[in-house]
C-alpha positions as CSV (number, residue, x, y, z in Angstrom):
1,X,-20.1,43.7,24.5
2,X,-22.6,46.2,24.9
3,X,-24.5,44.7,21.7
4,X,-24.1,41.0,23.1
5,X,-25.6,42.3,26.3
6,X,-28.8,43.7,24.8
7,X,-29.1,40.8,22.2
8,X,-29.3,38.4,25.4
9,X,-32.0,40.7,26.4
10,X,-33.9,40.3,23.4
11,X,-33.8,36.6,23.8
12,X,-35.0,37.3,28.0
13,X,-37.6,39.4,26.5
14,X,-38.9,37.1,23.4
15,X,-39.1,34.1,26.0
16,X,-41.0,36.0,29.1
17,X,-42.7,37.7,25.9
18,X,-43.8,34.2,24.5
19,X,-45.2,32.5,28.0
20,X,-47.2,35.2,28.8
21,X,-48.7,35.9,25.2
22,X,-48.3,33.1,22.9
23,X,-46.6,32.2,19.6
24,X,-48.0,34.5,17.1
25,X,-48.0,37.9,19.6
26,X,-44.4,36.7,20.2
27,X,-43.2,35.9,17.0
28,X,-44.4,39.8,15.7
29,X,-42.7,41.6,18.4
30,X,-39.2,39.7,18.1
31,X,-39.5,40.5,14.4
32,X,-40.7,44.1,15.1
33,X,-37.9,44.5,17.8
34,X,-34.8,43.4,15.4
35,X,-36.4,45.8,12.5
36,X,-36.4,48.9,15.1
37,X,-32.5,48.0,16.4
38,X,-31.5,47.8,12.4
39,X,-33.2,51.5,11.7
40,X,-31.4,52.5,14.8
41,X,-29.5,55.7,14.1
42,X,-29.3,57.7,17.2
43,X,-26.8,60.1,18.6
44,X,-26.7,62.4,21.6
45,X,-24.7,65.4,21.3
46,X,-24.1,67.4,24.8
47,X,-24.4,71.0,24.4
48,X,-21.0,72.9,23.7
49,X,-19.1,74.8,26.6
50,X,-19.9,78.2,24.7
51,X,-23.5,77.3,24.4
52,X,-23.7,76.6,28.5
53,X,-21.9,80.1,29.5
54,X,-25.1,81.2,26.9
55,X,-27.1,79.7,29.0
56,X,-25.7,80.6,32.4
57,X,-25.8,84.3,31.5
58,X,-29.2,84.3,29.7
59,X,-30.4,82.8,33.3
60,X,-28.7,84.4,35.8
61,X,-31.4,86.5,37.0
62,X,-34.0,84.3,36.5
63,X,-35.4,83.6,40.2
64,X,-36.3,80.5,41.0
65,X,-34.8,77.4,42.5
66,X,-35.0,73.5,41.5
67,X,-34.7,71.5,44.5
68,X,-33.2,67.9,43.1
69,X,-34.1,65.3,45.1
70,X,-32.2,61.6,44.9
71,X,-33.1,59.1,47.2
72,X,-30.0,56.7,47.7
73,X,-29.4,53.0,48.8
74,X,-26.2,51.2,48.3
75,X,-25.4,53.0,45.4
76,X,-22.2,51.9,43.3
77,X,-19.2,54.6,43.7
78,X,-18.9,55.6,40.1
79,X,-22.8,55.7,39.6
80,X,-23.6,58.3,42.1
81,X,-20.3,60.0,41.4
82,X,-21.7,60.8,38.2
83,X,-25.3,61.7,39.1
84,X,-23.4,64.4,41.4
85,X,-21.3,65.4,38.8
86,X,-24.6,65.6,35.9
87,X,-26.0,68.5,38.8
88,X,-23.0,70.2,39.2
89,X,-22.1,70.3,35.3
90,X,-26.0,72.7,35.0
91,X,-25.3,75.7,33.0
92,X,-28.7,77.0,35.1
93,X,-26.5,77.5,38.8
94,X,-30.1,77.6,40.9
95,X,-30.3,74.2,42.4
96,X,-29.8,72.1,45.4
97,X,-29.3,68.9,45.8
98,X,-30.7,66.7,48.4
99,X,-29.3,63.2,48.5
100,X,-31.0,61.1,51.2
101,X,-29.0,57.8,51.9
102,X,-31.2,54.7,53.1
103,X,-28.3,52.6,52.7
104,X,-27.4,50.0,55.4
105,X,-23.7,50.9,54.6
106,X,-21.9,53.6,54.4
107,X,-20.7,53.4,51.0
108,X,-22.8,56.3,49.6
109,X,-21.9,58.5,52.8
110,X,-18.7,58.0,52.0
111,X,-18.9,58.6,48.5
112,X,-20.7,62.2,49.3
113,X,-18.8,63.4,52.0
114,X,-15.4,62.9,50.0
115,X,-17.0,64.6,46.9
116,X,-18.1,67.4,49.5
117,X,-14.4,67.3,50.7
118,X,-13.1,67.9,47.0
119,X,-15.7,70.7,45.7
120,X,-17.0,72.7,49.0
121,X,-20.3,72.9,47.3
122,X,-22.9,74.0,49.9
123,X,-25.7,72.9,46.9
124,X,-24.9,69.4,47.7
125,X,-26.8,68.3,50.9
126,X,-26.7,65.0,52.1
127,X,-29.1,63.1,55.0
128,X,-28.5,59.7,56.1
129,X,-32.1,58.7,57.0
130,X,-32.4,56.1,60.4
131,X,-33.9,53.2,58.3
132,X,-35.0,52.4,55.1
133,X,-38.7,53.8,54.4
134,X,-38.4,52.3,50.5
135,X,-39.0,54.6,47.6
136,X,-41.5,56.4,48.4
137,X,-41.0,57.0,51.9
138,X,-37.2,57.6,51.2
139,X,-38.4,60.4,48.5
140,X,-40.9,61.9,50.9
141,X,-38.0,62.5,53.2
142,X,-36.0,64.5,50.7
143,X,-39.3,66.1,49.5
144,X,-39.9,67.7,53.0
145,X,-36.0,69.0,52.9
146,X,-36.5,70.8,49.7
147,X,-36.7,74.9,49.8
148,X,-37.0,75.7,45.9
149,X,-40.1,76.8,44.3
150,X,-39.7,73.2,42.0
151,X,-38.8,70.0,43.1
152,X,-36.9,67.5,40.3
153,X,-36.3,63.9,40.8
154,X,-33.9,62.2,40.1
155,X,-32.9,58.2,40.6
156,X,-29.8,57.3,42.3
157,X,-27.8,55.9,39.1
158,X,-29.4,58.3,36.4
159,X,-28.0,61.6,35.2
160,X,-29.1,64.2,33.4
161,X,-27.8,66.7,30.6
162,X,-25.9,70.1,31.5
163,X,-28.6,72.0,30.0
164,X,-31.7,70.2,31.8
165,X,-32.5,72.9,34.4
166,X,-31.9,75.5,31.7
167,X,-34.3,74.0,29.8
168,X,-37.0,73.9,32.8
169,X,-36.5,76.9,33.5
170,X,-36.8,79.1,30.8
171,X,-40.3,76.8,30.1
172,X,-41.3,78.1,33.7
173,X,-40.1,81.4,32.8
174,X,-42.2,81.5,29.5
175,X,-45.2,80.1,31.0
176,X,-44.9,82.6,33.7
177,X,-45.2,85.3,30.8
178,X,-48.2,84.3,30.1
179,X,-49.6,84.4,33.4
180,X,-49.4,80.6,34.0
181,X,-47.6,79.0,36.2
182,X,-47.1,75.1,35.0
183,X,-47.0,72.6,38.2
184,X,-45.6,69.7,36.2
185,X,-43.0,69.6,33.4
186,X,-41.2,66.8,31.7
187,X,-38.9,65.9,28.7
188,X,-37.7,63.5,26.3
189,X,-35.4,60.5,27.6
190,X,-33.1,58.2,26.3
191,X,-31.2,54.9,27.7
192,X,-27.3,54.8,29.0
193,X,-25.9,51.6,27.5
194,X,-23.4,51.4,30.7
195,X,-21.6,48.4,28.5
196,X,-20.9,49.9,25.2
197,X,-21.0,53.9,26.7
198,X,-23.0,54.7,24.2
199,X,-26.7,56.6,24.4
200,X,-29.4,54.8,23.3
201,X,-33.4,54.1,23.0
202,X,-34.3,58.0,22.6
203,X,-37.8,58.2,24.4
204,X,-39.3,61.3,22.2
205,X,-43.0,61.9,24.2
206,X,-46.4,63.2,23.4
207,X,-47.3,66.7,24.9
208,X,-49.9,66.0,28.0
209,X,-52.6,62.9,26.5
210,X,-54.7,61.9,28.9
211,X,-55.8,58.7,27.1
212,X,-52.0,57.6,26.6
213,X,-51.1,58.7,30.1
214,X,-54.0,56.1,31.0
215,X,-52.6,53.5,29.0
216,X,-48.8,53.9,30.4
217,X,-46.7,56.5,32.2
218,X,-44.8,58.0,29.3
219,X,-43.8,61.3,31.1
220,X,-41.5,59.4,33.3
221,X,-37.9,61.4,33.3
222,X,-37.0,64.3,34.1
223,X,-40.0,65.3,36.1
224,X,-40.4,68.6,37.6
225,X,-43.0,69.6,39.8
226,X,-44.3,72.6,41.4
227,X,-43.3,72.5,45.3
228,X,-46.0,73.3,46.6
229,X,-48.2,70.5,45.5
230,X,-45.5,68.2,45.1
231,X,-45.1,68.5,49.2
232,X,-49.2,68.4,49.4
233,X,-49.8,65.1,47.3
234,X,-46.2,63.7,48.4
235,X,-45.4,59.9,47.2
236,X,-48.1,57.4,48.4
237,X,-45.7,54.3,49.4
238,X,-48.8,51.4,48.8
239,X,-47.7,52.1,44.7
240,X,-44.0,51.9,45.5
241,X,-42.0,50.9,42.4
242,X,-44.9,53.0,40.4
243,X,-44.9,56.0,42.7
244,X,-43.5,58.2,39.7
245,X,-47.3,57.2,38.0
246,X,-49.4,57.7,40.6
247,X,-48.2,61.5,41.5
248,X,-48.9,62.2,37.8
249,X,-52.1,60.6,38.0
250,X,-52.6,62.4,41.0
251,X,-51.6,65.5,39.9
252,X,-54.0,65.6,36.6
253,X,-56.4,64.4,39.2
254,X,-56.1,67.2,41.0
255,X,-56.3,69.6,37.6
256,X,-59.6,67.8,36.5
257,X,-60.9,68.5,40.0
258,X,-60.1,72.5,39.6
259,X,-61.7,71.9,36.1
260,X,-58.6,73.1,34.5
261,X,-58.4,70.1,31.5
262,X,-59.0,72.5,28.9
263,X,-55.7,74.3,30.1
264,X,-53.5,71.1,30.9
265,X,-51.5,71.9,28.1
266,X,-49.9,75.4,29.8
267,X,-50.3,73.3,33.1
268,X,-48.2,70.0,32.5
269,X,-45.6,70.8,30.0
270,X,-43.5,68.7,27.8
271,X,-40.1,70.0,26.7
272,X,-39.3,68.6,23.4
273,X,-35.7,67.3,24.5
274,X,-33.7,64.6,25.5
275,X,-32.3,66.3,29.1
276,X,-32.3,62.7,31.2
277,X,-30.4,59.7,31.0
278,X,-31.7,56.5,32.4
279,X,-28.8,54.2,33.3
280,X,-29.1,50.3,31.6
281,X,-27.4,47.8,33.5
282,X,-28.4,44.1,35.2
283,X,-30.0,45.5,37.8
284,X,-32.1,48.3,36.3
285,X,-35.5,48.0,34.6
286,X,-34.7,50.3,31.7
287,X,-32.2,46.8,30.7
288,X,-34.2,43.9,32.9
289,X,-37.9,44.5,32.6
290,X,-38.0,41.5,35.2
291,X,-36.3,43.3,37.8
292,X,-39.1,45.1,39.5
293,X,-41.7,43.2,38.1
294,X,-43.7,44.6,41.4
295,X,-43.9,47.7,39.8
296,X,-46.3,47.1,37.2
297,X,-48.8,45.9,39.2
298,X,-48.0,49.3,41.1
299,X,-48.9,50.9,38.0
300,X,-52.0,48.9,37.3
301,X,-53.8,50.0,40.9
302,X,-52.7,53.7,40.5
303,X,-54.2,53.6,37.7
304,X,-57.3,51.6,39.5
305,X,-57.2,54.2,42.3
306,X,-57.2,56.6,39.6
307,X,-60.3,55.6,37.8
308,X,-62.5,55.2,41.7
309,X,-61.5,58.9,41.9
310,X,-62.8,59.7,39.3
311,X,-65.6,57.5,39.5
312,X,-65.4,56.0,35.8
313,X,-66.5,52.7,35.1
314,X,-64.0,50.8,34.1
315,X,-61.4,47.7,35.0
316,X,-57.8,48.1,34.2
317,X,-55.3,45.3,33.0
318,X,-52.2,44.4,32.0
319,X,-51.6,44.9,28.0
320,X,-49.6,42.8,26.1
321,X,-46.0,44.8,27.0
322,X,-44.9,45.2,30.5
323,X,-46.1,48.4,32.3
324,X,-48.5,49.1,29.3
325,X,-52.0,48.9,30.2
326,X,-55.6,48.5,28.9
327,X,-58.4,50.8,30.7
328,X,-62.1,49.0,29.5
329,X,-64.4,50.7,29.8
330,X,-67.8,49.0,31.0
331,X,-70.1,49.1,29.0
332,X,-68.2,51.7,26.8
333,X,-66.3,54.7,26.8
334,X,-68.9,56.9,25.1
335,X,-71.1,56.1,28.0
336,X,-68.4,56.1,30.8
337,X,-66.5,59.0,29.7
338,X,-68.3,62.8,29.2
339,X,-65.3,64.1,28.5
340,X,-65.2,62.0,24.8
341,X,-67.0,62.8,22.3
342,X,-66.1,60.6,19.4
343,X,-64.2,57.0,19.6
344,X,-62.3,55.8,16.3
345,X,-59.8,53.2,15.4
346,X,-57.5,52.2,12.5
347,X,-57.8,50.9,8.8
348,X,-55.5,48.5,7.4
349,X,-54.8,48.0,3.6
350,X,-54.2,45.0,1.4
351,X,-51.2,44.4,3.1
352,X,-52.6,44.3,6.3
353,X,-50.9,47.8,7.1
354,X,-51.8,50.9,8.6
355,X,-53.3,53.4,6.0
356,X,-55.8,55.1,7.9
357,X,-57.5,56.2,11.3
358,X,-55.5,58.5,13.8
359,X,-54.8,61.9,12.3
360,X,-53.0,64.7,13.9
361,X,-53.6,68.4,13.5
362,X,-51.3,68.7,10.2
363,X,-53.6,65.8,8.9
364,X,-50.7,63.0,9.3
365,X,-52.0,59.7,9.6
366,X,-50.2,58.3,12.9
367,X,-48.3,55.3,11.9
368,X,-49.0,55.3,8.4
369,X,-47.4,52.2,6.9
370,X,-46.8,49.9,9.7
371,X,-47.7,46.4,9.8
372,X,-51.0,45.7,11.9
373,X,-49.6,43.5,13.9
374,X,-46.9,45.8,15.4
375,X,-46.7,47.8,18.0
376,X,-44.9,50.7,17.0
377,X,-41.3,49.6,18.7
378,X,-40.2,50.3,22.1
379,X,-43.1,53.0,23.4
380,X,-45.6,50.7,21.6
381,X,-48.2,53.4,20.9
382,X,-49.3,52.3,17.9
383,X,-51.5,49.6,20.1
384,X,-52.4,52.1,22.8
385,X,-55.2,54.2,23.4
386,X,-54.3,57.9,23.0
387,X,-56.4,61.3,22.5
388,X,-55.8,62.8,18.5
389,X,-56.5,65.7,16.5
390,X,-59.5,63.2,14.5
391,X,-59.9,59.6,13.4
392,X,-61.4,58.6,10.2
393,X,-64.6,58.7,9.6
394,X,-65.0,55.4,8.4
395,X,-64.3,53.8,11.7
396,X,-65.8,56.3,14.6
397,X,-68.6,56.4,16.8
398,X,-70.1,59.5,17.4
399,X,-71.5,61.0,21.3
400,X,-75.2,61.4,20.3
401,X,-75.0,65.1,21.0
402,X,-72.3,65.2,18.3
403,X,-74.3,63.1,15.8
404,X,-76.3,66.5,14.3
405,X,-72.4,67.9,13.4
406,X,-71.7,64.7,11.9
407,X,-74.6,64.5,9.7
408,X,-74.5,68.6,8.8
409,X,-70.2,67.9,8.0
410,X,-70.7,65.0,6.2
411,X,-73.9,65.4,4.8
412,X,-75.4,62.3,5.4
413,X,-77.8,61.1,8.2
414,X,-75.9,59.4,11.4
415,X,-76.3,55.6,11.2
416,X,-74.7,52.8,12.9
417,X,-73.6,49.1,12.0
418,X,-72.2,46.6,14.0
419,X,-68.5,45.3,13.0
420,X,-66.7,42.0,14.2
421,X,-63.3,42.5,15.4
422,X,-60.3,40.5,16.7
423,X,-59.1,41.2,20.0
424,X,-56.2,39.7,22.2
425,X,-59.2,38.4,24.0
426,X,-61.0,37.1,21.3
427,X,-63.4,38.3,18.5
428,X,-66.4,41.0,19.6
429,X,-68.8,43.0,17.8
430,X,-68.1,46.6,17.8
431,X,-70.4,49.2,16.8
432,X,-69.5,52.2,14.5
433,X,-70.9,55.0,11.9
434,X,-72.2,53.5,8.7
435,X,-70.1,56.1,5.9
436,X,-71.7,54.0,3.3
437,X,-73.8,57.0,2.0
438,X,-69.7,58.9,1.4
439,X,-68.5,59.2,-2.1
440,X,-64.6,60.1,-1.7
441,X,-61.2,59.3,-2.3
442,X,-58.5,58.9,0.5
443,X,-57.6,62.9,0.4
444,X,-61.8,63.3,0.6
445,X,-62.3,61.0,3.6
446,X,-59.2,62.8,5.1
447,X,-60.3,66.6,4.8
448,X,-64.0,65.5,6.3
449,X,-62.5,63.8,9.1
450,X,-60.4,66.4,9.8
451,X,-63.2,69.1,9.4
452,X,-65.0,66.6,12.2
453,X,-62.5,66.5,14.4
454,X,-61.9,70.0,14.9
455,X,-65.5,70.8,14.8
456,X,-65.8,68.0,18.0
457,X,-63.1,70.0,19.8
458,X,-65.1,73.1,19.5
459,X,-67.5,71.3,21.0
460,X,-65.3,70.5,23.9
461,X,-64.9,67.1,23.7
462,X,-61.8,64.2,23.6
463,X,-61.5,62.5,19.9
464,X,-60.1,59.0,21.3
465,X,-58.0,56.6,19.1
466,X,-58.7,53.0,20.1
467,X,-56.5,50.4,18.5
468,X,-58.6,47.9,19.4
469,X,-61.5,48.6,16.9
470,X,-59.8,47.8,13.4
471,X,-61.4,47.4,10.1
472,X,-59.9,46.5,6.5
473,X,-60.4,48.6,3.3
């Protein structure tokens, strides 16, 4: 049943997919989309009861608290039942749990007070707020309530793993070790298939990118912020349905502000685990996309809002996938962005396959054999812009300030020519560095553009991959 369900989903998606893009953008992704459900092979195991008492001891005198905060309204019995019982199952025991209820019902007080009844725990606090302020305002109420030194959130009819505080917390604790004190963390995700009962979809996420988190919010769940702020910035209700983005946004706002980027990565933390499960059924958007279809254009003025603040000149729209978006730069990054030094896209092969352009620190090419026209499955960041360790340097363009590096690594003289490329808005000229003068192999034009890339971030500046800009060997 479960498989039946998603299959019809596929079909929702190909259709909605295939008015809004066209034949050939919709034809790829149906075909990328049943490849990526064949490879599937995913499986989350729950940490064992021994490992949790582990936990629990290894904790216990750790000092801080996580204020969870899940806004309610008309939540099904068994859905927030099992949020409650996700909290209570933490092998970390410092938490609170604010549950404000916007319901028009009292189906959720009803729900609470008889799990209350049953358990006696005094972590569990519940408020039944006088009308319905929507997400944001709903959140902001729980928000104010909260007393720990972190605040988690947490949506009515998700749940997260018994090891998820744990896991925040000894992060916090080994941050706080080295005299930093993180005021945002986050982890990997994956889907409940509430039909089959089955774990799906594992969302495994980039450590902080500020290019990718500008071209889609991939931190998402489980988000845990530093109270303090968190009860400063607050949700802003005008992005309701995207508030989630825009406190990110807002928070690595406020870090750039502090001129603290170059320590974002002890400052925003990604914990390499799956420790939240978002809930798929008809009513959700991690199953219908269509659902809150509000929200993306939420998502597209945070991310508006974000770029005014910051005074960059640039548009945003909507990308090809839902909630995926494309930052252009006007009239280019290099010259819109001080913080980038170097802009670099991909190279296919024969095939028409990825072979070269994005490198990470280990010298990996990022998505290395896949077919140019896909998008790299469900997170789609093979067509996204993101921030990397280098990109080839047979398709870059260099900052001029960087140009004297290039020539002395390289060891030819900084030139430029002009390449046409196709775009899902037609064909443009691009301009990049002219490597004819290079006499290498593959490993050759590797090792140099890795030798670049480092030497750029010496420098202090952003290597940015841009999709967009594509050339063929």
């Amino acid at each position: 049943m479960g498989n039946q369900i998603f299959k019809m989903d596929n079909v929702r998606k190909t259709i909605n997919y295939l008015k809004k893009n066209g034949i050939s953008h919709a034809y790829y992704a149906a075909r990328e989309r049943i490849e990526e459900e064949r490879r599937a092979d995913y499986y989350y195991l729950a940490p064992s009861q021994e490992k949790l008492t582990r936990q629990r001891q290894e904790t216990g005198n750790f000092p801080y608290l996580f204020s969870i905060v899940a806004p309610a309204y008309e939540t099904e019995e068994v859905h927030i039942q099992e949020m409650i019982a996700s909290v209570r199952a933490q092998s970390y025991r410092k938490w609170e749990l604010i549950i404000v209820d916007a319901s028009a019902s009292d189906r959720v007080e009803k729900t609470v007070r008889e799990i209350l009844v049953q358990t006696k725990d005094m972590r569990i606090k519940y408020r039944r707020l006088p009308k319905n302020l929507g997400i944001a305002g709903n959140t902001n109420a729980g928000i104010a309530l909260a007393a720990g030194e972190y605040i988690a959130l947490l949506d009515h009819d998700d749940f997260i793993t018994p090891d998820a505080l744990y896991c925040m917390a000894i992060a916090i604790q080994e941050c706080k070790v080295q005299s930093c004190a993180p005021v945002l963390l986050y982890s990997d995700e994956d889907k409940y298939d509430e039909a089959s009962k089955t774990f799906i979809t594992p969302h495994i996420k980039q450590k902080f990118n500020l290019d990718l988190l500008l071209s889609n919010n991939y931190v998402c769940h489980f988000m845990v912020v530093e109270a303090n702020l968190l009860k400063t910035l607050k949700l802003r209700e005008e992005y309701d349905g995207a508030q989630d983005y825009d406190l990110v946004l807002r928070i690595t706002e406020n870090l750039l502000n502090r001129d603290l980027f170059n320590r974002m990565d002890s400052m925003i933390v990604h914990i390499p685990k799956v420790l939240y499960h978002w809930r798929s059924h008809a009513r959700s958007t991690a199953l219908n996309t269509q659902s809150k279809s509000y929200a993306y254009e939420a998502g597209r003025m945070a991310l508006v809002d974000f770029c005014r603040q910051q005074e960059l000149a640039a548009r945003v729209e909507h990308g090809l996938h839902l909630g995926f978006y494309e930052t252009i730069y006007e009239p280019d990054i290099l010259t819109a962005r001080k913080d980038v030094g170097v802009v670099g896209g991909r190279i296919l092969d024969a095939r028409g396959c990825i072979c070269a352009g994005a490198y990470d620190e280990s010298g990996n090419c990022l998505f290395a054999g896949l077919n140019g026209h896909y998008s790299g499955g469900s997170t789609h960041r093979a067509v996204l812009k993101q921030d990397c360790a280098a990109v080839d340097v047979r398709c870059m363009r260099v900052r001029e300030q960087l140009q004297p590096v290039f020539s002395q690594i390289l060891g030819i003289p900084y030139r430029e020519r002009v390449v046409r490329v196709k775009t899902r808005h037609g064909k443009k000229d691009m301009i990049i560095a002219n490597a004819a003068g290079l006499n290498c192999d593959e490993a050759g034009y590797r090792k140099l553009s890795l030798v670049f890339g480092r030497a750029v971030r010496n420098e202090g500046y952003l290597t940015v991959w841009d999709p967009e800009l594509t050339i063929r060997l």
